[in-house]
Tab-separated table of N, CA and C in Angstrom:
chain	number	residue	atom	x	y	z
A	1	UNK	N	0.856	-1.174	-0.027
A	1	UNK	CA	0.040	-0.020	-0.039
A	1	UNK	C	0.889	1.229	-0.008
A	2	UNK	N	0.631	2.046	-0.990
A	2	UNK	CA	1.380	3.353	-0.988
A	2	UNK	C	0.438	4.502	-1.074
A	3	UNK	N	-0.675	4.342	-0.271
A	3	UNK	CA	-1.732	5.429	-0.308
A	3	UNK	C	-1.425	6.369	0.875
A	4	UNK	N	-1.559	7.601	0.637
A	4	UNK	CA	-1.408	8.592	1.668
A	4	UNK	C	-2.765	9.179	2.138
A	5	UNK	N	-2.973	9.220	3.379
A	5	UNK	CA	-4.190	9.878	3.797
A	5	UNK	C	-4.102	11.353	3.926
A	6	UNK	N	-4.968	12.040	3.250
A	6	UNK	CA	-4.784	13.545	3.101
A	6	UNK	C	-6.118	14.262	2.843
A	7	UNK	N	-6.391	15.189	3.601
A	7	UNK	CA	-7.692	16.001	3.371
A	7	UNK	C	-8.858	15.010	3.324
A	8	UNK	N	-8.990	14.091	4.193
A	8	UNK	CA	-10.182	13.199	4.255
A	8	UNK	C	-10.241	12.370	3.002
A	9	UNK	N	-9.171	12.029	2.421
A	9	UNK	CA	-9.082	11.070	1.229
A	9	UNK	C	-7.908	10.294	1.263
A	10	UNK	N	-7.934	9.131	0.525
A	10	UNK	CA	-6.795	8.396	0.296
A	10	UNK	C	-6.217	8.795	-1.162
A	11	UNK	N	-4.886	9.007	-1.211
A	11	UNK	CA	-4.311	9.402	-2.466
A	11	UNK	C	-3.141	8.562	-2.749
A	12	UNK	N	-3.038	8.145	-4.035
A	12	UNK	CA	-1.902	7.436	-4.519
A	12	UNK	C	-1.490	8.061	-5.798
A	13	UNK	N	-0.174	8.278	-5.997
A	13	UNK	CA	0.422	8.794	-7.216
A	13	UNK	C	1.374	7.715	-7.799
A	14	UNK	N	1.245	7.410	-9.054
A	14	UNK	CA	2.149	6.498	-9.764
A	14	UNK	C	2.780	7.169	-10.977
A	15	UNK	N	4.125	7.041	-11.021
A	15	UNK	CA	4.846	7.534	-12.199
A	15	UNK	C	4.763	6.427	-13.271
A	16	UNK	N	4.668	6.869	-14.585
A	16	UNK	CA	4.616	5.944	-15.621
A	16	UNK	C	5.574	6.440	-16.712
A	17	UNK	N	5.867	5.544	-17.593
A	17	UNK	CA	6.878	5.974	-18.685
A	17	UNK	C	6.417	6.966	-19.668
A	18	UNK	N	5.190	7.069	-19.857
A	18	UNK	CA	4.619	8.066	-20.924
A	18	UNK	C	3.082	8.159	-20.718
A	19	UNK	N	2.438	8.763	-21.742
A	19	UNK	CA	1.035	9.033	-21.694
A	19	UNK	C	0.207	7.746	-21.792
A	20	UNK	N	0.634	6.876	-22.773
A	20	UNK	CA	-0.178	5.737	-23.079
A	20	UNK	C	-0.094	4.756	-21.851
A	21	UNK	N	1.001	4.631	-21.259
A	21	UNK	CA	1.066	3.834	-20.080
A	21	UNK	C	0.268	4.345	-18.917
A	22	UNK	N	0.130	5.661	-18.836
A	22	UNK	CA	-0.694	6.213	-17.822
A	22	UNK	C	-2.139	5.977	-18.066
A	23	UNK	N	-2.547	6.052	-19.348
A	23	UNK	CA	-3.928	5.788	-19.720
A	23	UNK	C	-4.198	4.320	-19.464
A	24	UNK	N	-3.324	3.465	-19.797
A	24	UNK	CA	-3.583	1.987	-19.642
A	24	UNK	C	-3.721	1.606	-18.142
A	25	UNK	N	-2.955	2.244	-17.324
A	25	UNK	CA	-3.087	2.103	-15.920
A	25	UNK	C	-4.423	2.525	-15.453
A	26	UNK	N	-4.837	3.727	-15.812
A	26	UNK	CA	-6.165	4.283	-15.515
A	26	UNK	C	-7.282	3.348	-15.968
A	27	UNK	N	-7.144	2.760	-17.093
A	27	UNK	CA	-8.201	1.837	-17.604
A	27	UNK	C	-8.365	0.625	-16.692
A	28	UNK	N	-7.375	0.273	-15.887
A	28	UNK	CA	-7.522	-0.857	-14.966
A	28	UNK	C	-8.366	-0.513	-13.767
A	29	UNK	N	-8.568	0.762	-13.419
A	29	UNK	CA	-9.345	1.219	-12.365
A	29	UNK	C	-10.885	0.950	-12.578
A	30	UNK	N	-11.231	0.950	-13.833
A	30	UNK	CA	-12.642	0.981	-14.180
A	30	UNK	C	-13.451	-0.171	-13.618
A	31	UNK	N	-12.943	-1.329	-13.794
A	31	UNK	CA	-13.698	-2.575	-13.451
A	31	UNK	C	-13.936	-2.574	-11.922
A	32	UNK	N	-12.826	-2.447	-11.083
A	32	UNK	CA	-13.061	-2.460	-9.659
A	32	UNK	C	-14.097	-1.367	-9.211
A	33	UNK	N	-13.975	-0.183	-9.778
A	33	UNK	CA	-14.849	0.906	-9.392
A	33	UNK	C	-16.258	0.672	-9.668
A	34	UNK	N	-16.493	0.065	-10.834
A	34	UNK	CA	-17.934	-0.296	-11.261
A	34	UNK	C	-18.365	-1.459	-10.416
A	35	UNK	N	-17.529	-2.446	-10.180
A	35	UNK	CA	-17.945	-3.552	-9.382
A	35	UNK	C	-18.352	-3.177	-7.953
A	36	UNK	N	-17.694	-2.205	-7.380
A	36	UNK	CA	-18.035	-1.785	-6.072
A	36	UNK	C	-18.998	-0.589	-5.987
A	37	UNK	N	-19.316	-0.090	-7.179
A	37	UNK	CA	-20.154	1.149	-7.377
A	37	UNK	C	-19.560	2.242	-6.507
A	38	UNK	N	-18.362	2.365	-6.505
A	38	UNK	CA	-17.612	3.418	-5.756
A	38	UNK	C	-16.537	3.915	-6.697
A	39	UNK	N	-16.399	5.288	-6.833
A	39	UNK	CA	-15.650	5.721	-7.902
A	39	UNK	C	-14.565	6.750	-7.536
A	40	UNK	N	-13.352	6.562	-8.050
A	40	UNK	CA	-12.233	7.462	-7.713
A	40	UNK	C	-12.315	8.773	-8.576
A	41	UNK	N	-11.626	9.787	-7.993
A	41	UNK	CA	-11.244	10.992	-8.890
A	41	UNK	C	-9.858	10.643	-9.407
A	42	UNK	N	-9.704	10.800	-10.671
A	42	UNK	CA	-8.443	10.473	-11.335
A	42	UNK	C	-7.884	11.659	-12.067
A	43	UNK	N	-6.584	11.837	-11.969
A	43	UNK	CA	-5.885	12.748	-12.826
A	43	UNK	C	-4.736	12.061	-13.421
A	44	UNK	N	-4.537	12.273	-14.733
A	44	UNK	CA	-3.400	11.694	-15.424
A	44	UNK	C	-2.967	12.542	-16.537
A	45	UNK	N	-1.685	12.126	-17.057
A	45	UNK	CA	-1.115	12.897	-18.084
A	45	UNK	C	0.110	12.134	-18.465
A	46	UNK	N	1.059	12.814	-19.287
A	46	UNK	CA	2.305	12.171	-19.637
A	46	UNK	C	3.118	11.853	-18.363
A	47	UNK	N	3.203	10.604	-18.067
A	47	UNK	CA	4.119	10.060	-17.104
A	47	UNK	C	3.556	10.002	-15.646
A	48	UNK	N	2.318	10.302	-15.490
A	48	UNK	CA	1.742	10.243	-14.083
A	48	UNK	C	0.307	9.847	-14.021
A	49	UNK	N	-0.092	9.222	-12.947
A	49	UNK	CA	-1.473	9.030	-12.545
A	49	UNK	C	-1.687	9.399	-11.089
A	50	UNK	N	-2.681	10.137	-10.817
A	50	UNK	CA	-3.007	10.448	-9.355
A	50	UNK	C	-4.420	9.880	-9.198
A	51	UNK	N	-4.634	9.179	-8.044
A	51	UNK	CA	-5.909	8.615	-7.789
A	51	UNK	C	-6.325	9.134	-6.394
A	52	UNK	N	-7.560	9.596	-6.249
A	52	UNK	CA	-8.052	10.072	-4.990
A	52	UNK	C	-9.334	9.413	-4.644
A	53	UNK	N	-9.439	8.862	-3.478
A	53	UNK	CA	-10.618	8.140	-3.005
A	53	UNK	C	-11.157	8.893	-1.741
A	54	UNK	N	-12.474	9.134	-1.839
A	54	UNK	CA	-13.154	9.632	-0.709
A	54	UNK	C	-14.619	9.238	-0.861
A	55	UNK	N	-15.396	9.345	0.232
A	55	UNK	CA	-16.833	9.103	0.110
A	55	UNK	C	-17.588	10.340	0.227
A	56	UNK	N	-17.889	10.932	-0.928
A	56	UNK	CA	-18.436	12.268	-0.990
A	56	UNK	C	-19.745	12.296	-0.157
A	57	UNK	N	-20.547	11.348	-0.159
A	57	UNK	CA	-21.807	11.292	0.609
A	57	UNK	C	-21.558	11.400	2.043
A	58	UNK	N	-20.472	10.821	2.556
A	58	UNK	CA	-20.181	10.807	3.958
A	58	UNK	C	-19.226	11.925	4.370
A	59	UNK	N	-18.716	12.722	3.354
A	59	UNK	CA	-17.806	13.788	3.732
A	59	UNK	C	-16.515	13.357	4.264
A	60	UNK	N	-16.039	12.115	3.902
A	60	UNK	CA	-14.749	11.653	4.368
A	60	UNK	C	-14.437	10.276	3.988
A	61	UNK	N	-13.505	9.688	4.558
A	61	UNK	CA	-13.122	8.346	4.246
A	61	UNK	C	-13.962	7.244	4.927
A	62	UNK	N	-14.249	6.310	4.236
A	62	UNK	CA	-15.100	5.110	4.728
A	62	UNK	C	-14.367	3.823	4.308
A	63	UNK	N	-14.924	2.699	4.815
A	63	UNK	CA	-14.482	1.451	4.400
A	63	UNK	C	-14.564	1.166	2.935
A	64	UNK	N	-15.536	1.856	2.312
A	64	UNK	CA	-15.658	1.698	0.811
A	64	UNK	C	-14.303	2.134	0.105
A	65	UNK	N	-13.720	3.230	0.661
A	65	UNK	CA	-12.526	3.718	0.117
A	65	UNK	C	-11.332	2.754	0.311
A	66	UNK	N	-11.319	2.214	1.487
A	66	UNK	CA	-10.227	1.336	1.799
A	66	UNK	C	-10.283	0.008	0.910
A	67	UNK	N	-11.575	-0.411	0.707
A	67	UNK	CA	-11.755	-1.600	-0.059
A	67	UNK	C	-11.387	-1.353	-1.505
A	68	UNK	N	-11.854	-0.161	-2.102
A	68	UNK	CA	-11.490	0.113	-3.395
A	68	UNK	C	-10.050	0.301	-3.578
A	69	UNK	N	-9.340	0.940	-2.587
A	69	UNK	CA	-7.914	1.113	-2.633
A	69	UNK	C	-7.187	-0.276	-2.765
A	70	UNK	N	-7.678	-1.196	-2.022
A	70	UNK	CA	-7.004	-2.577	-2.102
A	70	UNK	C	-7.248	-3.153	-3.426
A	71	UNK	N	-8.472	-3.024	-3.962
A	71	UNK	CA	-8.824	-3.610	-5.269
A	71	UNK	C	-7.979	-2.945	-6.359
A	72	UNK	N	-7.867	-1.644	-6.213
A	72	UNK	CA	-7.050	-0.886	-7.288
A	72	UNK	C	-5.586	-1.365	-7.160
A	73	UNK	N	-5.065	-1.454	-6.020
A	73	UNK	CA	-3.664	-2.001	-5.885
A	73	UNK	C	-3.559	-3.250	-6.649
A	74	UNK	N	-4.451	-4.182	-6.437
A	74	UNK	CA	-4.414	-5.484	-7.164
A	74	UNK	C	-4.467	-5.387	-8.650
A	75	UNK	N	-5.368	-4.490	-9.056
A	75	UNK	CA	-5.613	-4.298	-10.529
A	75	UNK	C	-4.402	-3.705	-11.222
A	76	UNK	N	-3.747	-2.747	-10.580
A	76	UNK	CA	-2.618	-2.111	-11.264
A	76	UNK	C	-1.246	-2.700	-10.997
A	77	UNK	N	-1.224	-3.781	-10.232
A	77	UNK	CA	0.056	-4.385	-9.825
A	77	UNK	C	0.882	-4.678	-10.982
A	78	UNK	N	0.455	-5.224	-12.074
A	78	UNK	CA	1.264	-5.451	-13.216
A	78	UNK	C	1.921	-4.141	-13.825
A	79	UNK	N	1.293	-3.013	-13.591
A	79	UNK	CA	1.842	-1.812	-14.119
A	79	UNK	C	2.674	-1.009	-13.102
A	80	UNK	N	2.252	-1.055	-11.871
A	80	UNK	CA	2.794	-0.198	-10.841
A	80	UNK	C	3.611	-0.906	-9.746
A	81	UNK	N	3.905	-2.127	-9.960
A	81	UNK	CA	4.759	-2.923	-9.030
A	81	UNK	C	4.117	-3.178	-7.669
B	1	UNK	N	-16.456	25.130	-30.194
B	1	UNK	CA	-15.341	25.212	-29.250
B	1	UNK	C	-15.850	25.725	-27.906
B	2	UNK	N	-15.584	24.942	-26.873
B	2	UNK	CA	-16.005	25.395	-25.568
B	2	UNK	C	-14.749	25.407	-24.581
B	3	UNK	N	-13.610	25.796	-25.231
B	3	UNK	CA	-12.408	25.827	-24.406
B	3	UNK	C	-12.234	27.230	-23.810
B	4	UNK	N	-11.747	27.238	-22.664
B	4	UNK	CA	-11.487	28.477	-21.962
B	4	UNK	C	-9.911	28.649	-21.796
B	5	UNK	N	-9.401	29.835	-22.092
B	5	UNK	CA	-8.060	30.042	-21.925
B	5	UNK	C	-7.764	30.565	-20.507
B	6	UNK	N	-6.890	29.912	-19.807
B	6	UNK	CA	-6.737	30.212	-18.371
B	6	UNK	C	-5.356	29.734	-17.973
B	7	UNK	N	-4.650	30.529	-17.301
B	7	UNK	CA	-3.282	30.189	-16.777
B	7	UNK	C	-2.364	29.627	-17.886
B	8	UNK	N	-2.254	30.230	-19.020
B	8	UNK	CA	-1.451	29.701	-20.060
B	8	UNK	C	-1.847	28.342	-20.590
B	9	UNK	N	-3.194	27.982	-20.531
B	9	UNK	CA	-3.618	26.734	-21.001
B	9	UNK	C	-4.960	26.838	-21.553
B	10	UNK	N	-5.356	25.816	-22.255
B	10	UNK	CA	-6.751	25.686	-22.730
B	10	UNK	C	-7.463	24.703	-21.897
B	11	UNK	N	-8.592	24.987	-21.413
B	11	UNK	CA	-9.329	24.095	-20.501
B	11	UNK	C	-10.691	23.860	-21.012
B	12	UNK	N	-11.181	22.565	-20.959
B	12	UNK	CA	-12.492	22.325	-21.290
B	12	UNK	C	-13.037	21.344	-20.246
B	13	UNK	N	-14.291	21.563	-19.777
B	13	UNK	CA	-14.908	20.683	-18.803
B	13	UNK	C	-16.211	20.154	-19.373
B	14	UNK	N	-16.394	18.860	-19.276
B	14	UNK	CA	-17.517	18.226	-19.877
B	14	UNK	C	-18.287	17.499	-18.720
B	15	UNK	N	-19.570	17.639	-18.576
B	15	UNK	CA	-20.359	16.837	-17.604
B	15	UNK	C	-20.818	15.612	-18.317
B	16	UNK	N	-20.751	14.508	-17.551
B	16	UNK	CA	-21.189	13.229	-18.157
B	16	UNK	C	-22.155	12.557	-17.169
B	17	UNK	N	-22.941	11.539	-17.651
B	17	UNK	CA	-24.027	10.963	-16.753
B	17	UNK	C	-23.489	10.179	-15.628
B	18	UNK	N	-22.236	9.663	-15.732
B	18	UNK	CA	-21.785	8.782	-14.661
B	18	UNK	C	-20.234	8.535	-14.867
B	19	UNK	N	-19.738	7.582	-14.128
B	19	UNK	CA	-18.261	7.364	-14.157
B	19	UNK	C	-17.809	6.713	-15.446
B	20	UNK	N	-18.559	5.721	-15.879
B	20	UNK	CA	-18.190	4.900	-17.093
B	20	UNK	C	-18.212	5.842	-18.324
B	21	UNK	N	-19.213	6.653	-18.477
B	21	UNK	CA	-19.270	7.596	-19.517
B	21	UNK	C	-18.162	8.602	-19.553
B	22	UNK	N	-17.697	9.000	-18.377
B	22	UNK	CA	-16.560	9.886	-18.245
B	22	UNK	C	-15.339	9.176	-18.753
B	23	UNK	N	-15.127	7.944	-18.317
B	23	UNK	CA	-13.961	7.174	-18.791
B	23	UNK	C	-14.052	6.961	-20.331
B	24	UNK	N	-15.228	6.621	-20.809
B	24	UNK	CA	-15.351	6.425	-22.228
B	24	UNK	C	-14.941	7.731	-23.032
B	25	UNK	N	-15.388	8.812	-22.513
B	25	UNK	CA	-14.998	10.060	-23.207
B	25	UNK	C	-13.501	10.225	-23.173
B	26	UNK	N	-12.948	10.026	-21.985
B	26	UNK	CA	-11.406	10.208	-21.890
B	26	UNK	C	-10.680	9.238	-22.805
B	27	UNK	N	-11.213	8.049	-23.011
B	27	UNK	CA	-10.526	7.094	-23.874
B	27	UNK	C	-10.433	7.593	-25.323
B	28	UNK	N	-11.406	8.534	-25.681
B	28	UNK	CA	-11.390	9.067	-27.032
B	28	UNK	C	-10.222	10.095	-27.323
B	29	UNK	N	-9.621	10.559	-26.170
B	29	UNK	CA	-8.599	11.561	-26.343
B	29	UNK	C	-7.227	10.867	-26.733
B	30	UNK	N	-7.139	9.639	-26.455
B	30	UNK	CA	-5.873	8.965	-26.525
B	30	UNK	C	-5.313	8.927	-28.004
B	31	UNK	N	-6.046	8.568	-28.943
B	31	UNK	CA	-5.708	8.517	-30.303
B	31	UNK	C	-5.159	9.775	-30.912
B	32	UNK	N	-6.035	10.901	-30.736
B	32	UNK	CA	-5.492	12.230	-31.205
B	32	UNK	C	-4.178	12.698	-30.483
B	33	UNK	N	-4.089	12.394	-29.188
B	33	UNK	CA	-2.993	12.816	-28.485
B	33	UNK	C	-1.696	12.031	-28.963
B	34	UNK	N	-1.830	10.789	-29.139
B	34	UNK	CA	-0.750	10.016	-29.663
B	34	UNK	C	-0.417	10.345	-31.122
B	35	UNK	N	-1.386	10.642	-31.834
B	35	UNK	CA	-1.177	10.903	-33.285
B	35	UNK	C	-0.373	12.285	-33.382
B	36	UNK	N	-0.632	13.222	-32.548
B	36	UNK	CA	0.028	14.492	-32.592
B	36	UNK	C	1.316	14.566	-31.673
B	37	UNK	N	1.483	13.460	-30.951
B	37	UNK	CA	2.550	13.418	-30.016
B	37	UNK	C	2.629	14.606	-29.076
B	38	UNK	N	1.298	14.940	-28.604
B	38	UNK	CA	1.136	16.061	-27.704
B	38	UNK	C	0.040	15.643	-26.760
B	39	UNK	N	0.220	15.800	-25.472
B	39	UNK	CA	-0.623	15.137	-24.517
B	39	UNK	C	-1.283	16.006	-23.543
B	40	UNK	N	-2.595	15.806	-23.349
B	40	UNK	CA	-3.348	16.642	-22.404
B	40	UNK	C	-3.063	16.118	-20.879
B	41	UNK	N	-3.354	17.030	-20.019
B	41	UNK	CA	-3.541	16.583	-18.575
B	41	UNK	C	-5.098	16.502	-18.427
B	42	UNK	N	-5.431	15.326	-17.793
B	42	UNK	CA	-6.854	14.994	-17.714
B	42	UNK	C	-7.221	14.678	-16.308
B	43	UNK	N	-8.374	15.238	-15.873
B	43	UNK	CA	-8.995	14.811	-14.625
B	43	UNK	C	-10.411	14.347	-14.816
B	44	UNK	N	-10.698	13.241	-14.248
B	44	UNK	CA	-12.144	12.768	-14.453
B	44	UNK	C	-12.623	11.978	-13.195
B	45	UNK	N	-13.853	11.799	-13.080
B	45	UNK	CA	-14.479	11.047	-12.043
B	45	UNK	C	-15.969	10.847	-12.350
B	46	UNK	N	-16.791	10.650	-11.377
B	46	UNK	CA	-18.130	10.366	-11.559
B	46	UNK	C	-18.779	11.697	-12.082
B	47	UNK	N	-19.185	11.675	-13.325
B	47	UNK	CA	-19.939	12.799	-14.013
B	47	UNK	C	-19.138	13.944	-14.544
B	48	UNK	N	-17.899	13.808	-14.543
B	48	UNK	CA	-17.151	14.989	-15.203
B	48	UNK	C	-15.798	14.510	-15.806
B	49	UNK	N	-15.406	15.297	-16.759
B	49	UNK	CA	-14.018	15.209	-17.410
B	49	UNK	C	-13.506	16.676	-17.498
B	50	UNK	N	-12.287	16.882	-17.004
B	50	UNK	CA	-11.641	18.152	-17.332
B	50	UNK	C	-10.330	17.901	-18.036
B	51	UNK	N	-10.208	18.710	-19.152
B	51	UNK	CA	-9.016	18.535	-20.062
B	51	UNK	C	-8.212	19.850	-20.043
B	52	UNK	N	-6.996	19.673	-19.889
B	52	UNK	CA	-6.118	20.886	-19.809
B	52	UNK	C	-4.959	20.750	-20.812
B	53	UNK	N	-4.831	21.663	-21.795
B	53	UNK	CA	-3.823	21.615	-22.813
B	53	UNK	C	-2.830	22.798	-22.613
B	54	UNK	N	-1.575	22.417	-22.624
B	54	UNK	CA	-0.475	23.483	-22.656
B	54	UNK	C	0.727	22.863	-23.170
B	55	UNK	N	1.653	23.661	-23.550
B	55	UNK	CA	2.893	23.119	-24.100
B	55	UNK	C	3.952	23.324	-23.029
B	56	UNK	N	4.252	22.319	-22.225
B	56	UNK	CA	5.116	22.494	-21.064
B	56	UNK	C	6.484	22.959	-21.525
B	57	UNK	N	7.021	22.436	-22.592
B	57	UNK	CA	8.332	22.836	-23.071
B	57	UNK	C	8.405	24.299	-23.402
B	58	UNK	N	7.307	24.887	-23.870
B	58	UNK	CA	7.253	26.308	-24.292
B	58	UNK	C	6.747	27.166	-23.125
B	59	UNK	N	6.323	26.547	-21.993
B	59	UNK	CA	5.837	27.359	-20.873
B	59	UNK	C	4.579	28.108	-21.191
B	60	UNK	N	3.761	27.567	-22.082
B	60	UNK	CA	2.489	28.254	-22.464
B	60	UNK	C	1.831	27.677	-23.595
B	61	UNK	N	0.785	28.370	-24.179
B	61	UNK	CA	-0.030	27.927	-25.282
B	61	UNK	C	0.758	28.030	-26.609
B	62	UNK	N	0.645	26.970	-27.377
B	62	UNK	CA	1.172	26.990	-28.765
B	62	UNK	C	0.104	26.479	-29.709
B	63	UNK	N	0.475	26.453	-30.988
B	63	UNK	CA	-0.481	25.938	-32.012
B	63	UNK	C	-0.685	24.497	-31.802
B	64	UNK	N	0.253	23.784	-31.124
B	64	UNK	CA	0.046	22.315	-30.901
B	64	UNK	C	-1.222	22.127	-30.011
B	65	UNK	N	-1.354	23.056	-29.024
B	65	UNK	CA	-2.503	22.963	-28.149
B	65	UNK	C	-3.808	23.252	-28.925
B	66	UNK	N	-3.770	24.252	-29.812
B	66	UNK	CA	-4.977	24.581	-30.497
B	66	UNK	C	-5.461	23.438	-31.463
B	67	UNK	N	-4.396	22.799	-32.078
B	67	UNK	CA	-4.662	21.723	-32.989
B	67	UNK	C	-5.219	20.547	-32.258
B	68	UNK	N	-4.606	20.239	-31.100
B	68	UNK	CA	-5.109	19.128	-30.305
B	68	UNK	C	-6.512	19.412	-29.800
B	69	UNK	N	-6.734	20.591	-29.409
B	69	UNK	CA	-8.141	20.967	-28.973
B	69	UNK	C	-9.104	20.705	-30.010
B	70	UNK	N	-8.882	21.040	-31.320
B	70	UNK	CA	-9.782	20.861	-32.270
B	70	UNK	C	-9.966	19.327	-32.604
B	71	UNK	N	-8.838	18.567	-32.572
B	71	UNK	CA	-8.984	17.112	-32.783
B	71	UNK	C	-9.840	16.435	-31.710
B	72	UNK	N	-9.563	16.912	-30.409
B	72	UNK	CA	-10.345	16.396	-29.291
B	72	UNK	C	-11.801	16.667	-29.484
B	73	UNK	N	-12.159	17.923	-29.884
B	73	UNK	CA	-13.535	18.306	-30.017
B	73	UNK	C	-14.221	17.295	-31.015
B	74	UNK	N	-13.517	17.040	-32.118
B	74	UNK	CA	-13.962	16.103	-33.181
B	74	UNK	C	-14.240	14.684	-32.573
B	75	UNK	N	-13.156	14.263	-31.794
B	75	UNK	CA	-13.199	12.902	-31.294
B	75	UNK	C	-14.295	12.671	-30.274
B	76	UNK	N	-14.589	13.670	-29.483
B	76	UNK	CA	-15.592	13.480	-28.330
B	76	UNK	C	-16.975	13.923	-28.744
B	77	UNK	N	-17.077	14.471	-29.978
B	77	UNK	CA	-18.445	14.987	-30.377
B	77	UNK	C	-19.596	14.005	-30.117
B	78	UNK	N	-19.402	12.677	-30.480
B	78	UNK	CA	-20.576	11.820	-30.231
B	78	UNK	C	-20.912	11.746	-28.674
B	79	UNK	N	-20.010	12.082	-27.770
B	79	UNK	CA	-20.298	12.038	-26.385
B	79	UNK	C	-20.655	13.354	-25.739
B	80	UNK	N	-20.084	14.429	-26.309
B	80	UNK	CA	-20.147	15.714	-25.624
B	80	UNK	C	-20.913	16.775	-26.433
B	81	UNK	N	-21.429	16.294	-27.551
B	81	UNK	CA	-22.360	17.222	-28.361
B	81	UNK	C	-21.487	18.315	-29.127
């Protein structure tokens, strides 16, 4: 786990070799997010992906975020070590 | 064109019905970005996509950004009207 708790959210930043690899990594988040019906805020571009998890309805972190973080870690392992 | 010039960048924000539609819209940016070898900074989540274009090497807006903006508009037209 390389998530940082910050401003009532879990955040993880991953460096990637270029834009396409960043997009490919982002595309791996979609299935876990849809499966849990809980959705990250994502920022990406050339060489980076930033993922932010919070439970907007609850105004902060919940178990939903921690579960999604673990599923995302698993999904992006082939890309992000 | 619904791009706004702001802080030496072109920005466009699009509302979407949900997370998957936001991701699908984002996925349309990839081909134009790769084709032009010029890459946006993208933020998205449930119901929104924000795209930011600037030429980092030049420290501001260039024709590359305007060309990519036009190509993105074309690529996302089926999704963003």
